[in-house]
mmCIF file of C-alpha atoms in Angstrom:
data_model
loop_
_atom_site.group_PDB
_atom_site.id
_atom_site.type_symbol
_atom_site.label_atom_id
_atom_site.label_comp_id
_atom_site.label_asym_id
_atom_site.label_seq_id
_atom_site.Cartn_x
_atom_site.Cartn_y
_atom_site.Cartn_z
ATOM 1 C CA UNK A 242 85.969 59.766 -111.956
ATOM 2 C CA UNK A 243 83.007 57.443 -111.586
ATOM 3 C CA UNK A 244 79.596 58.502 -112.764
ATOM 4 C CA UNK A 245 76.480 56.694 -111.536
ATOM 5 C CA UNK A 246 76.700 54.059 -114.274
ATOM 6 C CA UNK A 247 80.366 53.232 -113.606
ATOM 7 C CA UNK A 248 79.770 53.179 -109.849
ATOM 8 C CA UNK A 249 76.946 50.665 -110.351
ATOM 9 C CA UNK A 250 79.195 48.433 -112.487
ATOM 10 C CA UNK A 251 81.907 48.575 -109.808
ATOM 11 C CA UNK A 252 79.465 47.681 -107.054
ATOM 12 C CA UNK A 253 78.111 44.695 -109.000
ATOM 13 C CA UNK A 254 81.481 43.080 -109.758
ATOM 14 C CA UNK A 255 81.699 39.953 -107.620
ATOM 15 C CA UNK A 256 85.493 40.017 -107.354
ATOM 16 C CA UNK A 257 85.527 43.672 -106.266
ATOM 17 C CA UNK A 258 82.876 42.953 -103.626
ATOM 18 C CA UNK A 259 84.935 40.025 -102.286
ATOM 19 C CA UNK A 260 88.112 42.122 -102.115
ATOM 20 C CA UNK A 261 86.385 45.056 -100.386
ATOM 21 C CA UNK A 262 84.720 42.727 -97.869
ATOM 22 C CA UNK A 263 88.026 41.016 -97.104
ATOM 23 C CA UNK A 264 89.831 44.318 -96.573
ATOM 24 C CA UNK A 265 87.053 45.716 -94.365
ATOM 25 C CA UNK A 266 86.852 42.565 -92.256
ATOM 26 C CA UNK A 267 90.620 42.576 -91.743
ATOM 27 C CA UNK A 268 90.539 46.250 -90.741
ATOM 28 C CA UNK A 269 87.881 45.500 -88.119
ATOM 29 C CA UNK A 270 89.940 42.551 -86.840
ATOM 30 C CA UNK A 271 92.968 44.812 -86.457
ATOM 31 C CA UNK A 272 90.950 47.104 -84.178
ATOM 32 C CA UNK A 273 90.965 44.206 -81.707
ATOM 33 C CA UNK A 274 87.553 44.837 -80.158
ATOM 34 C CA UNK A 275 86.944 43.084 -76.857
ATOM 35 C CA UNK A 276 84.000 40.668 -76.563
ATOM 36 C CA UNK A 277 80.773 42.549 -75.906
ATOM 37 C CA UNK A 278 82.342 45.913 -76.724
ATOM 38 C CA UNK A 279 80.488 48.148 -79.209
ATOM 39 C CA UNK A 280 82.262 50.706 -81.371
ATOM 40 C CA UNK A 281 81.186 53.334 -83.843
ATOM 41 C CA UNK A 282 82.892 53.172 -87.251
ATOM 42 C CA UNK A 283 82.658 56.255 -89.460
ATOM 43 C CA UNK A 284 83.515 55.502 -93.083
ATOM 44 C CA UNK A 285 84.183 58.855 -94.721
ATOM 45 C CA UNK A 286 84.147 58.796 -98.488
ATOM 46 C CA UNK A 287 82.637 55.346 -98.576
ATOM 47 C CA UNK A 288 81.778 55.604 -102.256
ATOM 48 C CA UNK A 289 79.697 52.559 -103.047
ATOM 49 C CA UNK A 290 79.503 51.500 -99.395
ATOM 50 C CA UNK A 291 80.953 48.036 -99.981
ATOM 51 C CA UNK A 292 83.235 48.273 -96.951
ATOM 52 C CA UNK A 293 80.386 49.383 -94.746
ATOM 53 C CA UNK A 294 78.300 46.453 -95.886
ATOM 54 C CA UNK A 295 81.010 44.121 -94.654
ATOM 55 C CA UNK A 296 81.048 45.913 -91.298
ATOM 56 C CA UNK A 297 77.366 45.192 -90.789
ATOM 57 C CA UNK A 298 78.159 41.524 -90.207
ATOM 58 C CA UNK A 299 80.122 42.441 -87.046
ATOM 59 C CA UNK A 300 77.776 42.763 -84.043
ATOM 60 C CA UNK A 301 80.213 45.084 -82.227
ATOM 61 C CA UNK A 302 80.210 47.670 -85.035
ATOM 62 C CA UNK A 303 77.710 50.453 -85.603
ATOM 63 C CA UNK A 304 78.351 51.707 -89.141
ATOM 64 C CA UNK A 305 77.652 55.239 -90.354
ATOM 65 C CA UNK A 306 78.011 56.121 -94.013
ATOM 66 C CA UNK A 307 78.375 59.834 -94.708
#
């Protein structure tokens, strides 16, 4: 269980951020979007939102964090 303090520490760890970004970017690649195609990505249970932050760099993705 992460409380607010532990969640903040997790979010600030550079290595964790790099890993989450890499995983999210690979997941988006695997969706194989066509050029010019827009998709909605719903990240349920996003926690710190690190994966969603990585999605924002993809112009074809509209990210919603619940």
